[in-house]
Short mmCIF file of C-alpha atoms and ligand atoms in Angstrom, two decimals:
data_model
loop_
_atom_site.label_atom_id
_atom_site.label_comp_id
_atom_site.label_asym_id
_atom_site.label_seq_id
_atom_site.Cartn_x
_atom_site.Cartn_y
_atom_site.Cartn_z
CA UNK A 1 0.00 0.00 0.00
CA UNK A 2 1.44 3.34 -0.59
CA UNK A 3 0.85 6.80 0.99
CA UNK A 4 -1.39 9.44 0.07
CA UNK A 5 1.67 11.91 -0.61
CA UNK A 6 3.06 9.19 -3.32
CA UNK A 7 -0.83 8.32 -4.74
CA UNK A 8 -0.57 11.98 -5.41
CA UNK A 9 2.25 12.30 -6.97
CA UNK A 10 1.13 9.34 -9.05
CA UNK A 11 -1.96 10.96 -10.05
CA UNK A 12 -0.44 14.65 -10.92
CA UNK A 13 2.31 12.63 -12.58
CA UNK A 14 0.04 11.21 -14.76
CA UNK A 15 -2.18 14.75 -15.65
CA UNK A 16 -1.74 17.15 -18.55
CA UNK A 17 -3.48 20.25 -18.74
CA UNK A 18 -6.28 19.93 -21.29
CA UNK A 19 -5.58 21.88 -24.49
CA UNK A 20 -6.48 25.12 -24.30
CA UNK A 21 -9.81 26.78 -26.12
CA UNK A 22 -11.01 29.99 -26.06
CA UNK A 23 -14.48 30.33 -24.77
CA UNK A 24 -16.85 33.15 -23.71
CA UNK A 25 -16.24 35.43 -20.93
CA UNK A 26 -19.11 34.12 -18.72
CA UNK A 27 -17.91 30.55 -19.59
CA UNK A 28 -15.09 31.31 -18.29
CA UNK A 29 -15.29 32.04 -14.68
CA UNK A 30 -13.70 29.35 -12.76
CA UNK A 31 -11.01 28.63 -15.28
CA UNK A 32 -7.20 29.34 -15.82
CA UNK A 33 -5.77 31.00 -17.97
CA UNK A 34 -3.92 29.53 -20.59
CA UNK A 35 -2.48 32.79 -22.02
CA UNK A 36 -0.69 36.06 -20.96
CA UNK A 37 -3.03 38.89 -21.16
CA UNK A 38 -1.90 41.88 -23.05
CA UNK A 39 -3.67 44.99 -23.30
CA UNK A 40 -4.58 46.05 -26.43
CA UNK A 41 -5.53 49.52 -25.02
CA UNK A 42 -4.74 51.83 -22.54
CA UNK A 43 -6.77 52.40 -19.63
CA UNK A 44 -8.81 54.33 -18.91
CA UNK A 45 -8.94 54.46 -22.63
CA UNK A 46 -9.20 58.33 -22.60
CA UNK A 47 -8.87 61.10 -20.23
CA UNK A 48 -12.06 62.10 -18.23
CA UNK A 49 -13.61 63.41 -15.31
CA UNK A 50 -14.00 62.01 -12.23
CA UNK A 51 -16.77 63.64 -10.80
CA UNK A 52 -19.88 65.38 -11.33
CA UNK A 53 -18.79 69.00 -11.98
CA UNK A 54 -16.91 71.89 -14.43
CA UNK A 55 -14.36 71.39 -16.30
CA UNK A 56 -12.18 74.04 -16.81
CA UNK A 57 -8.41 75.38 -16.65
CA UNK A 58 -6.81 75.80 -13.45
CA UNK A 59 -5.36 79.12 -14.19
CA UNK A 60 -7.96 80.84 -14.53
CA UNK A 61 -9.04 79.84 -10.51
CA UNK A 62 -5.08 80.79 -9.74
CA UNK A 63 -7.08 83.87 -7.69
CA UNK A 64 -10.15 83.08 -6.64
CA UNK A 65 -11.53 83.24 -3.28
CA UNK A 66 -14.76 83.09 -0.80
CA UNK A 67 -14.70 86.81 -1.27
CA UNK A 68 -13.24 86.98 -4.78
CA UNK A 69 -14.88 84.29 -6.76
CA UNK A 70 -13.79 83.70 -10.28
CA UNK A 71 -16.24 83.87 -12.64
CA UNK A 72 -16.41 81.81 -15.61
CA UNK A 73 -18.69 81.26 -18.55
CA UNK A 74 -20.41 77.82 -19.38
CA UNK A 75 -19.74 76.39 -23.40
CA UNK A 76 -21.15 73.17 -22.87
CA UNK A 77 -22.63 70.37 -21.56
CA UNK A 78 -21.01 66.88 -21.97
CA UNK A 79 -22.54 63.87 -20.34
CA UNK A 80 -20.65 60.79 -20.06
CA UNK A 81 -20.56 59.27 -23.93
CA UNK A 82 -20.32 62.75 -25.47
CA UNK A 83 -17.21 64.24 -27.59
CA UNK A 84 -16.57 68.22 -26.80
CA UNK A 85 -17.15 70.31 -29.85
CA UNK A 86 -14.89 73.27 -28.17
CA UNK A 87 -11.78 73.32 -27.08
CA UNK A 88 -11.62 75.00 -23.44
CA UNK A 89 -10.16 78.50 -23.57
CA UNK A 90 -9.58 81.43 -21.18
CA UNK A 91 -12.58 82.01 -18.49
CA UNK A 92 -14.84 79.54 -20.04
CA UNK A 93 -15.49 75.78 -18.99
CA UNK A 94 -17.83 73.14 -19.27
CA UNK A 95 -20.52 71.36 -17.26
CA UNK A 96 -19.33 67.91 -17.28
CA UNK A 97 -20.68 64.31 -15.85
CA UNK A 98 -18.24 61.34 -14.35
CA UNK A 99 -16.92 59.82 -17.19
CA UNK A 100 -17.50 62.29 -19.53
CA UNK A 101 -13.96 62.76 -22.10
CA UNK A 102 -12.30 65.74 -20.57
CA UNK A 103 -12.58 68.62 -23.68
CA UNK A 104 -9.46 70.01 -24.95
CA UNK A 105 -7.56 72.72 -23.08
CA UNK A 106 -9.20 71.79 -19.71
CA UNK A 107 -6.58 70.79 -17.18
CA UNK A 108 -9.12 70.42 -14.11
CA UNK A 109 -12.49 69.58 -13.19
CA UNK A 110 -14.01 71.02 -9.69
CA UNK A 111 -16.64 69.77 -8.27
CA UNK A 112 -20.72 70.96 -8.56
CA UNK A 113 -20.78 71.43 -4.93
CA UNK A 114 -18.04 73.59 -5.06
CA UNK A 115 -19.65 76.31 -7.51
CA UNK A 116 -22.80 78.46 -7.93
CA UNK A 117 -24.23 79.09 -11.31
CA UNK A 118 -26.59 82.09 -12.49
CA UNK A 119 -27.59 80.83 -16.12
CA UNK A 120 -24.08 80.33 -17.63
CA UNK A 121 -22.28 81.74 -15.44
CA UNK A 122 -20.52 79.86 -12.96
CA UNK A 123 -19.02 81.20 -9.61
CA UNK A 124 -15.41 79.35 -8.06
CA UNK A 125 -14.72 80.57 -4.75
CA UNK A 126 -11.04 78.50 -4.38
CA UNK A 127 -7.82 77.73 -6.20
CA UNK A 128 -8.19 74.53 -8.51
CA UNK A 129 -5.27 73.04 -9.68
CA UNK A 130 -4.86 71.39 -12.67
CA UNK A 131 -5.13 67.66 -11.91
CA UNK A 132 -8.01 67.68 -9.94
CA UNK A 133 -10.91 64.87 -10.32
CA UNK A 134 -8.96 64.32 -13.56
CA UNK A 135 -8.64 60.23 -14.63
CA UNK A 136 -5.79 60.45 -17.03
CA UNK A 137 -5.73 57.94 -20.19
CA UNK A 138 -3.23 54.64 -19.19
CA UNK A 139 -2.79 55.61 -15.44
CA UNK A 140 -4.65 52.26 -14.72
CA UNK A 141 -2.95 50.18 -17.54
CA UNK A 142 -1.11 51.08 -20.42
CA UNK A 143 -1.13 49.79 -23.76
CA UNK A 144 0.87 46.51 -24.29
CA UNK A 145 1.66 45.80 -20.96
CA UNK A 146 0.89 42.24 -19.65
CA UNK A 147 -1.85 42.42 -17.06
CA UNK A 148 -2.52 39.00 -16.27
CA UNK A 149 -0.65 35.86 -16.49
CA UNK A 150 -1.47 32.50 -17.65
CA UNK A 151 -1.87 30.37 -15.01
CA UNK A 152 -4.00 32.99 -13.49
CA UNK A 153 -7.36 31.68 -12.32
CA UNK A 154 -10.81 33.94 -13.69
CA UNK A 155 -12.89 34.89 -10.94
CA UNK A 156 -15.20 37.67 -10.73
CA UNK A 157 -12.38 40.50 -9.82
CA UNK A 158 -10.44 39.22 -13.19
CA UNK A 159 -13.42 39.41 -15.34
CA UNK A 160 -14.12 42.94 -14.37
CA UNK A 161 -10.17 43.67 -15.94
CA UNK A 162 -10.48 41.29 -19.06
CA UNK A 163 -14.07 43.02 -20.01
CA UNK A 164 -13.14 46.54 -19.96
CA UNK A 165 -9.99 45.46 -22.24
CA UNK A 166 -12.14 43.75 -24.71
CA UNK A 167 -10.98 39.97 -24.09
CA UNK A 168 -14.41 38.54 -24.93
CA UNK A 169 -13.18 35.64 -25.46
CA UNK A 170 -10.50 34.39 -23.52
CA UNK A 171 -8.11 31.44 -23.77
CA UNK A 172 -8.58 29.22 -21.17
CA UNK A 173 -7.87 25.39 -20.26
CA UNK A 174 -11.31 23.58 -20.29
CA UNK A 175 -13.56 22.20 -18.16
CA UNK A 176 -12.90 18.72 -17.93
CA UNK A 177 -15.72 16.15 -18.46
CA UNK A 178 -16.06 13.73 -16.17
CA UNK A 179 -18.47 10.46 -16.10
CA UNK A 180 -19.08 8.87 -13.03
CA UNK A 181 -21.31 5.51 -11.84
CA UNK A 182 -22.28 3.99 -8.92
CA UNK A 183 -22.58 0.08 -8.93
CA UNK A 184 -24.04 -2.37 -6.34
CA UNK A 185 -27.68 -4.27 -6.62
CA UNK A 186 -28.27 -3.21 -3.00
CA UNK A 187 -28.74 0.85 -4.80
CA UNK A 188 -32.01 2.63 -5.71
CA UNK A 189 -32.59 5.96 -7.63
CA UNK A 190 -32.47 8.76 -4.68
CA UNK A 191 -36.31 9.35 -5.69
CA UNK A 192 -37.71 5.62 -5.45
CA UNK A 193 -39.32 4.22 -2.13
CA UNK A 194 -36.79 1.90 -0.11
CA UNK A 195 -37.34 -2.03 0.64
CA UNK A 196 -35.63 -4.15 2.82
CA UNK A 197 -32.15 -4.47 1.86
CA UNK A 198 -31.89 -1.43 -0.36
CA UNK A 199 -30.28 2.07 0.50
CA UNK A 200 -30.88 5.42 -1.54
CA UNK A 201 -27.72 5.98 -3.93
CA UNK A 202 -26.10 8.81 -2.67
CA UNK A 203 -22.76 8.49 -4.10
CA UNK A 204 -23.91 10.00 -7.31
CA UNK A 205 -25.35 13.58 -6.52
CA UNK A 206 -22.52 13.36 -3.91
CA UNK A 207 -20.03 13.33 -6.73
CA UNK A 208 -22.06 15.41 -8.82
CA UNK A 209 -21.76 18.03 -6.81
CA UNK A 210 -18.61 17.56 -5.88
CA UNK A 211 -17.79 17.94 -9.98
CA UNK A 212 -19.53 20.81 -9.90
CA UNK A 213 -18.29 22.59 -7.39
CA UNK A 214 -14.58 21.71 -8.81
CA UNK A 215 -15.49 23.23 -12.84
CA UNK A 216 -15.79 20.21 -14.37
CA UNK A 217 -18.44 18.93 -16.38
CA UNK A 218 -20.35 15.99 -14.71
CA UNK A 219 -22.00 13.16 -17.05
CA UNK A 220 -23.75 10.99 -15.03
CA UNK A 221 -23.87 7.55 -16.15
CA UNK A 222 -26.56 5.73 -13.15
CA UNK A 223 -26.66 2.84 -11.49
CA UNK A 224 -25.06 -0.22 -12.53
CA UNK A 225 -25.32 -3.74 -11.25
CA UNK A 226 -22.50 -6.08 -9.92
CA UNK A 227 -22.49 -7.98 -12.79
CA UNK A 228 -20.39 -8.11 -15.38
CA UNK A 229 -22.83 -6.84 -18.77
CA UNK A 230 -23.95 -3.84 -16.64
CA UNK A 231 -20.40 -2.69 -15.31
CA UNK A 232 -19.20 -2.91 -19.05
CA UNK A 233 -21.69 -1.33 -20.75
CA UNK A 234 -21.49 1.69 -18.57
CA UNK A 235 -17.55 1.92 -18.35
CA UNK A 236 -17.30 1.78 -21.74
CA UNK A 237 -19.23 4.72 -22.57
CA UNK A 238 -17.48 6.44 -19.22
CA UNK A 239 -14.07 5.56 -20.63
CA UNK A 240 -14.73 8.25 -23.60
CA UNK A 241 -14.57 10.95 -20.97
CA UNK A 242 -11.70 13.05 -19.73
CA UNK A 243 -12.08 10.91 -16.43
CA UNK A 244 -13.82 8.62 -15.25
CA UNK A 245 -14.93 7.93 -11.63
CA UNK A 246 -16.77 4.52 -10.72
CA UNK A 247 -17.83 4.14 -6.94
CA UNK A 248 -18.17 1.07 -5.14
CA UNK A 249 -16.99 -2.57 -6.22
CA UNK A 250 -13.25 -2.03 -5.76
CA UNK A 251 -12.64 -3.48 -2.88
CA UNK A 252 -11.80 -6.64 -2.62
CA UNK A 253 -15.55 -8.72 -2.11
CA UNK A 254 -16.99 -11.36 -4.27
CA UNK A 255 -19.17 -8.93 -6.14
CA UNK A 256 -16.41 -6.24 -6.16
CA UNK A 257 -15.81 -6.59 -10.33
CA UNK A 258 -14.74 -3.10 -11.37
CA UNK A 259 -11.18 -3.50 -10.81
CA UNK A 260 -11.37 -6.74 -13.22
CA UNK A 261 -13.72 -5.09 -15.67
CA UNK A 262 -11.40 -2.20 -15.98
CA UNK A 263 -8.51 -3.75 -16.89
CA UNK A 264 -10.25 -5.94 -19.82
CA UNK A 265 -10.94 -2.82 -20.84
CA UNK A 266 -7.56 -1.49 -21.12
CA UNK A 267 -7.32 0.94 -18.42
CA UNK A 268 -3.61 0.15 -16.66
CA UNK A 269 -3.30 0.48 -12.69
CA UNK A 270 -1.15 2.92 -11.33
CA UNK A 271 -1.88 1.84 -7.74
CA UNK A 272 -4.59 0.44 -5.82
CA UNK A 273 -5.45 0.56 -2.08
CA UNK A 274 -3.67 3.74 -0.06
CA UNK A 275 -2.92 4.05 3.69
CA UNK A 276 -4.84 5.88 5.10
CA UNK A 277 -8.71 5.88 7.05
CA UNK A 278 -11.40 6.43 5.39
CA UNK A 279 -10.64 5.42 1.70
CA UNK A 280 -8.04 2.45 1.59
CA UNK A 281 -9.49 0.79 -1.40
CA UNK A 282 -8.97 3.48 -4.01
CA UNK A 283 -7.94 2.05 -7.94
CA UNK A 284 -6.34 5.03 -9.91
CA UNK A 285 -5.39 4.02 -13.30
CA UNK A 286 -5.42 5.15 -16.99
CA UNK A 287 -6.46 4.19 -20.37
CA UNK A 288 -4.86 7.05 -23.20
CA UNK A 289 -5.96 10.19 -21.90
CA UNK A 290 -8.59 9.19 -19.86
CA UNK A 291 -8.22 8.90 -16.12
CA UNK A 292 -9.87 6.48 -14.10
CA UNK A 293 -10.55 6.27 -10.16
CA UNK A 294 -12.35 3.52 -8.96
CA UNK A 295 -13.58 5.39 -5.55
CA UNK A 296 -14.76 3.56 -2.56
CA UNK A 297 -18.66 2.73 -2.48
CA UNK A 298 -19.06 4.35 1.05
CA UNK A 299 -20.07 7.71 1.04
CA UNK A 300 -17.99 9.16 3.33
CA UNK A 301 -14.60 7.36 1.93
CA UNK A 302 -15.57 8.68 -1.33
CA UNK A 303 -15.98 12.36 -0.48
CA UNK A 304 -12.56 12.30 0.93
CA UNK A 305 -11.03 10.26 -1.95
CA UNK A 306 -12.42 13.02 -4.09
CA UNK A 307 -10.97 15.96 -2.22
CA UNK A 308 -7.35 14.18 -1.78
CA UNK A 309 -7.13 12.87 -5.43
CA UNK A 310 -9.84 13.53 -8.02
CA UNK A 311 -10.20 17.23 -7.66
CA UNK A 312 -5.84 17.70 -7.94
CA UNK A 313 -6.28 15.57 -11.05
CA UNK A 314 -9.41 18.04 -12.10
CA UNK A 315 -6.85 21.22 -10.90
CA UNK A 316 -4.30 20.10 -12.85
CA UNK A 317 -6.01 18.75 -15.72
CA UNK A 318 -7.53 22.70 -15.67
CA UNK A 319 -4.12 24.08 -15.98
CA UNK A 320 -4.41 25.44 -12.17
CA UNK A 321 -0.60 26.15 -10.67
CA UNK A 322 -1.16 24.25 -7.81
CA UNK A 323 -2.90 21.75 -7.68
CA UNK A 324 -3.14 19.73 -4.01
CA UNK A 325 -5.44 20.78 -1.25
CA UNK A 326 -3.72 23.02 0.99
CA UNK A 327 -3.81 22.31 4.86
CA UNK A 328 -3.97 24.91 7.48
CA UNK A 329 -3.18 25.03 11.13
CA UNK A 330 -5.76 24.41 13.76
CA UNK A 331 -5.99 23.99 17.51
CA UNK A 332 -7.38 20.58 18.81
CA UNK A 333 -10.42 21.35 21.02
CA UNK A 334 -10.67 18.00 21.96
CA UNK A 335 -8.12 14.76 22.98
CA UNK A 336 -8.07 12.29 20.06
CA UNK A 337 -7.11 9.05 19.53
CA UNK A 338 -5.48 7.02 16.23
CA UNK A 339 -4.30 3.81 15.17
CA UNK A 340 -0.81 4.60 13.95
CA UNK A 341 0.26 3.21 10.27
CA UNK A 342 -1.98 5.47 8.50
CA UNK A 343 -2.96 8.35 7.82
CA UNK A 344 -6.74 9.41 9.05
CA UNK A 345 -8.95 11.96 8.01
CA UNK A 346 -11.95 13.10 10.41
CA UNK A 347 -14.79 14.86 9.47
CA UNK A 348 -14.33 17.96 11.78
CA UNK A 349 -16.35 21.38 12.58
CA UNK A 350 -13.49 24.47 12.80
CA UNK A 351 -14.63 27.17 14.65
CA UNK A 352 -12.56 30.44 14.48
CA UNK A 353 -12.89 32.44 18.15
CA UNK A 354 -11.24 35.30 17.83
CA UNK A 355 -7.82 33.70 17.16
CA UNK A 356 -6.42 30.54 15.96
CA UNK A 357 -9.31 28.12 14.59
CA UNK A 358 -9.89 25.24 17.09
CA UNK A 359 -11.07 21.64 15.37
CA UNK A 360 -13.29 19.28 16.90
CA UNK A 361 -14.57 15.79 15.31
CA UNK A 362 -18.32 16.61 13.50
CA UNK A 363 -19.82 13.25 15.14
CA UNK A 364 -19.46 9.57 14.03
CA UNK A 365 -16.61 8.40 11.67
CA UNK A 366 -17.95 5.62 10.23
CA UNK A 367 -17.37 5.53 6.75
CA UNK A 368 -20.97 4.80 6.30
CA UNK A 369 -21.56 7.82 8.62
CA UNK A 370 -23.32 10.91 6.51
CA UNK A 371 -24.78 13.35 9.50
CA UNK A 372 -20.97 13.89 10.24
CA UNK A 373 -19.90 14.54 6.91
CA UNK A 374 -22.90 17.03 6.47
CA UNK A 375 -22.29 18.40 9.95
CA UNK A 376 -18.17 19.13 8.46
CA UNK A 377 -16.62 22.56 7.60
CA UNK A 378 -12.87 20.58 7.40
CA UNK A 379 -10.97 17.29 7.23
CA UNK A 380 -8.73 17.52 10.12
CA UNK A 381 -5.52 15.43 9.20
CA UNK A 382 -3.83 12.81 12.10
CA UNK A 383 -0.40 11.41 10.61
CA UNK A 384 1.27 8.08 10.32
CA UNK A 385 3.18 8.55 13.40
CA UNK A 386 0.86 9.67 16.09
CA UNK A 387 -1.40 7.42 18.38
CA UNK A 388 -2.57 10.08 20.27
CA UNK A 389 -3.32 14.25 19.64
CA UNK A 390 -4.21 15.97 23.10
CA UNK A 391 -6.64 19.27 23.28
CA UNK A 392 -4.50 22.36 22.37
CA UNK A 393 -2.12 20.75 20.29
CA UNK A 394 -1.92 22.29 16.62
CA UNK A 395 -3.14 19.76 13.79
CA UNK A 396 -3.80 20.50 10.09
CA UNK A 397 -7.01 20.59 8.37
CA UNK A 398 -8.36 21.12 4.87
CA UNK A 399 -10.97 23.61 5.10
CA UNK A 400 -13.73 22.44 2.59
P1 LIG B 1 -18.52 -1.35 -1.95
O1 LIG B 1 -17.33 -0.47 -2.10
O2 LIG B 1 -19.26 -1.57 -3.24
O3 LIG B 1 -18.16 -2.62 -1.28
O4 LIG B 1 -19.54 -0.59 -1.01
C1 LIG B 1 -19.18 -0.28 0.33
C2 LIG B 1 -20.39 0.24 1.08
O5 LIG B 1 -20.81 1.45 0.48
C3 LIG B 1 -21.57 -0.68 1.06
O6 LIG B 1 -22.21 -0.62 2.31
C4 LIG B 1 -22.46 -0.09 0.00
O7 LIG B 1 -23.82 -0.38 0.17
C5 LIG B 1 -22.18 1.38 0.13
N1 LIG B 1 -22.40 2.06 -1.12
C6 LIG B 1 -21.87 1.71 -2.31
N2 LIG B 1 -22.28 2.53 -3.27
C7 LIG B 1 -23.07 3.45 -2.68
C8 LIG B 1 -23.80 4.57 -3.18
N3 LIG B 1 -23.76 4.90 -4.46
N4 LIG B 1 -24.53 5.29 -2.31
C9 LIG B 1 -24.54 4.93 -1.01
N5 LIG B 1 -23.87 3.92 -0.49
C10 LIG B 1 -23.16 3.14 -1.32
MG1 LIG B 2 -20.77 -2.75 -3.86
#
């Protein structure tokens, strides 16, 4: 059996980044980019005001006072959108909107709460210097400068940037789609009535959503049975994916025939079973491009197989930089106990008090066990080494 550090290094080994595709802006939220961006104009793309207010040149304020106001006359009005048809010259300005493309000759703009008009003529009772409210063209980027590099991941705050410079279509690595079964004759469809014997199958909106919530693109593929015909028919048509995730039968029980049915089908093992609680009986291997996990049936051994190994492989195969979950520190809030030799991974609650997050367990660990896993914020992390952790002690935890 080999450690979860060298699975994963087995699995990333094993991932390329998808080619890359350009898709639409909205599509891509959630993805990396597989480019450097380079803008193809400056920004602000022109200078303008930056308020509500006159703009005008600051000379012609370089005496004005509350007692002394300068007086000077109004040209135009130019709402944002609008191109000046006079240039600004001695004592004369123009009534201008944020956003609006500064007019030639004006150097300043001062606000509408600062003056008083009388029908054109507008009253400045300071000193405005040129500069003021002004947004000057390329102070925020400039023309052929690289703003964002690929690798970079799109979220909201990047769209905002890539939008105003006209990438409407960037190039990103793509989603990743990803087919995934369940198998076992005990399973029914989450909305038929249970007999004796049977159990809802939760594994696969579990994994749906946990595609989801990774960017992939989830194609779910049902139930199959533990027999031979059903587990082929559906891993063939899974094996035409990007990956492909079957949970349950991998263990090593009479009716556990996915491992067997895999390899007739050409998909080589990279490893099977890692140390480590809940999740031992995990297959990884590959057939061409397509990667295939055979997952533990029980739910909550699956979840955590799927945050340890399947999403890196999605991260990676979606170009991301890095890919494996990153632990944080956390305070024990409670004494724990482990069997040494492998590595376990408890459903936990972490709780942030004004200081250093403390971690408690989130109830029963039972693989089988689902109120804990829907009760969990983290997966708190007990080593190889350790038999014992006592209250206070710092652990790590992936928050989820
Ligand atoms: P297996 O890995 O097939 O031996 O299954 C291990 C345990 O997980 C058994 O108790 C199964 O009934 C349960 N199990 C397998 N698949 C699912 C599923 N899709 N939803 C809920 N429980 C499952
Ligand atoms: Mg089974």
């Amino acid at each position: 059996m080999i450690s979860v550090e060298e699975a994963q290094m087995i699995i990333l080994d094993s991932t390329r980044p998808n080619p890359p595709r350009r898709v639409s802006l909205k599509d891509s939220l959630g993805l990396v980019l597989a480019e450097d961006v380079i803008a193809s104009v400056d920004l602000p793309p022109f200078t303008s005001s930056a308020m509500d207010g006159y703009a005008l040149r600051g000379e012609d304020t370089a005496q004005a006072s509350e007692e002394s106001p300068c007086r000077l006359q109004r040209v135009e009005d130019l709402p944002a959108g609008k191109v000046a048809r006079r240039k600004i010259t001695a004592r004369t300005c123009a009534r201008i909107m944020t956003g609006g493309l500064l007019p030639r000759g004006a150097g300043a703009v001062v606000m509408l709460e600062e003056t008083e008009s009388v029908g054109d003529e507008i009253k400045i009772k300071r000193v405005v210097s040129t500069g003021e409210n002004i947004r000057y063209q390329g102070e925020d980027v400039r023309k052929g400068k690289t703003v964002l590099q690929k690798g970079t991941a799109i979220h909201a705050q990047q769209v905002a940037l890539l939008a105003a410079l006209g990438f409407s279509r960037p190039l990103v690595f793509p989603r990743p789609s990803v087919a995934f079964l369940s198998t076992g004759n005990e399973l029914v469809p989450v909305s038929k009535k249970l007999s004796p014997g049977k159990i809802r199958d939760s594994n696969s909106d579990t994994l749906e959503a946990l595609l989801r919530e990774a960017g992939a693109n989830p194609v779910r593929l049902g139930i199959a049975k533990d027999s031979r015909a059903s587990l082929r028919k559906k891993i063939r048509k899974g094996l035409a994916r990007d990956l492909l995730l079957v949970a349950g039968g991998v263990s090593a029980g009479t009716h556990d025939l996915v491992k067997e049915i895999l390899e007739a089908e050409g998909v080589k093992e990279l490893f099977w079973k890692v140390r480590m609680k809940p999740g031992k009986p995990l297959f990884f291997g590959k057939k061409g491009k397509t990667l295939v996990f055979g997952l533990p049936g029980n739910p909550a051994s699956s979840f955590v197989s799927f945050q340890l190994f399947v999403r890196p492989a999605l991260r990676k195969r979606m170009g991301a930089r890095e890919a494996l979950p990153v632990f944080e520190k956390a305070r024990l809030a409670q004494d724990l106990t482990h069997a040494p030799g492998r590595v376990d991974f408890i459903r936990a609650v972490c709780e942030r008090n004004h200081g250093a997050p403390g971690i408690r367990s989130s109830g029963m660990q039972g693989s089988h066990c689902l109120s804990s896993l829907a009760h969990a914020n983290a997966l708190l992390r007990l080593g190889e080494n350790v038999s014992k952790r006592s209250k206070g002690e710092e652990v790590e935890a992936l928050i989820l």
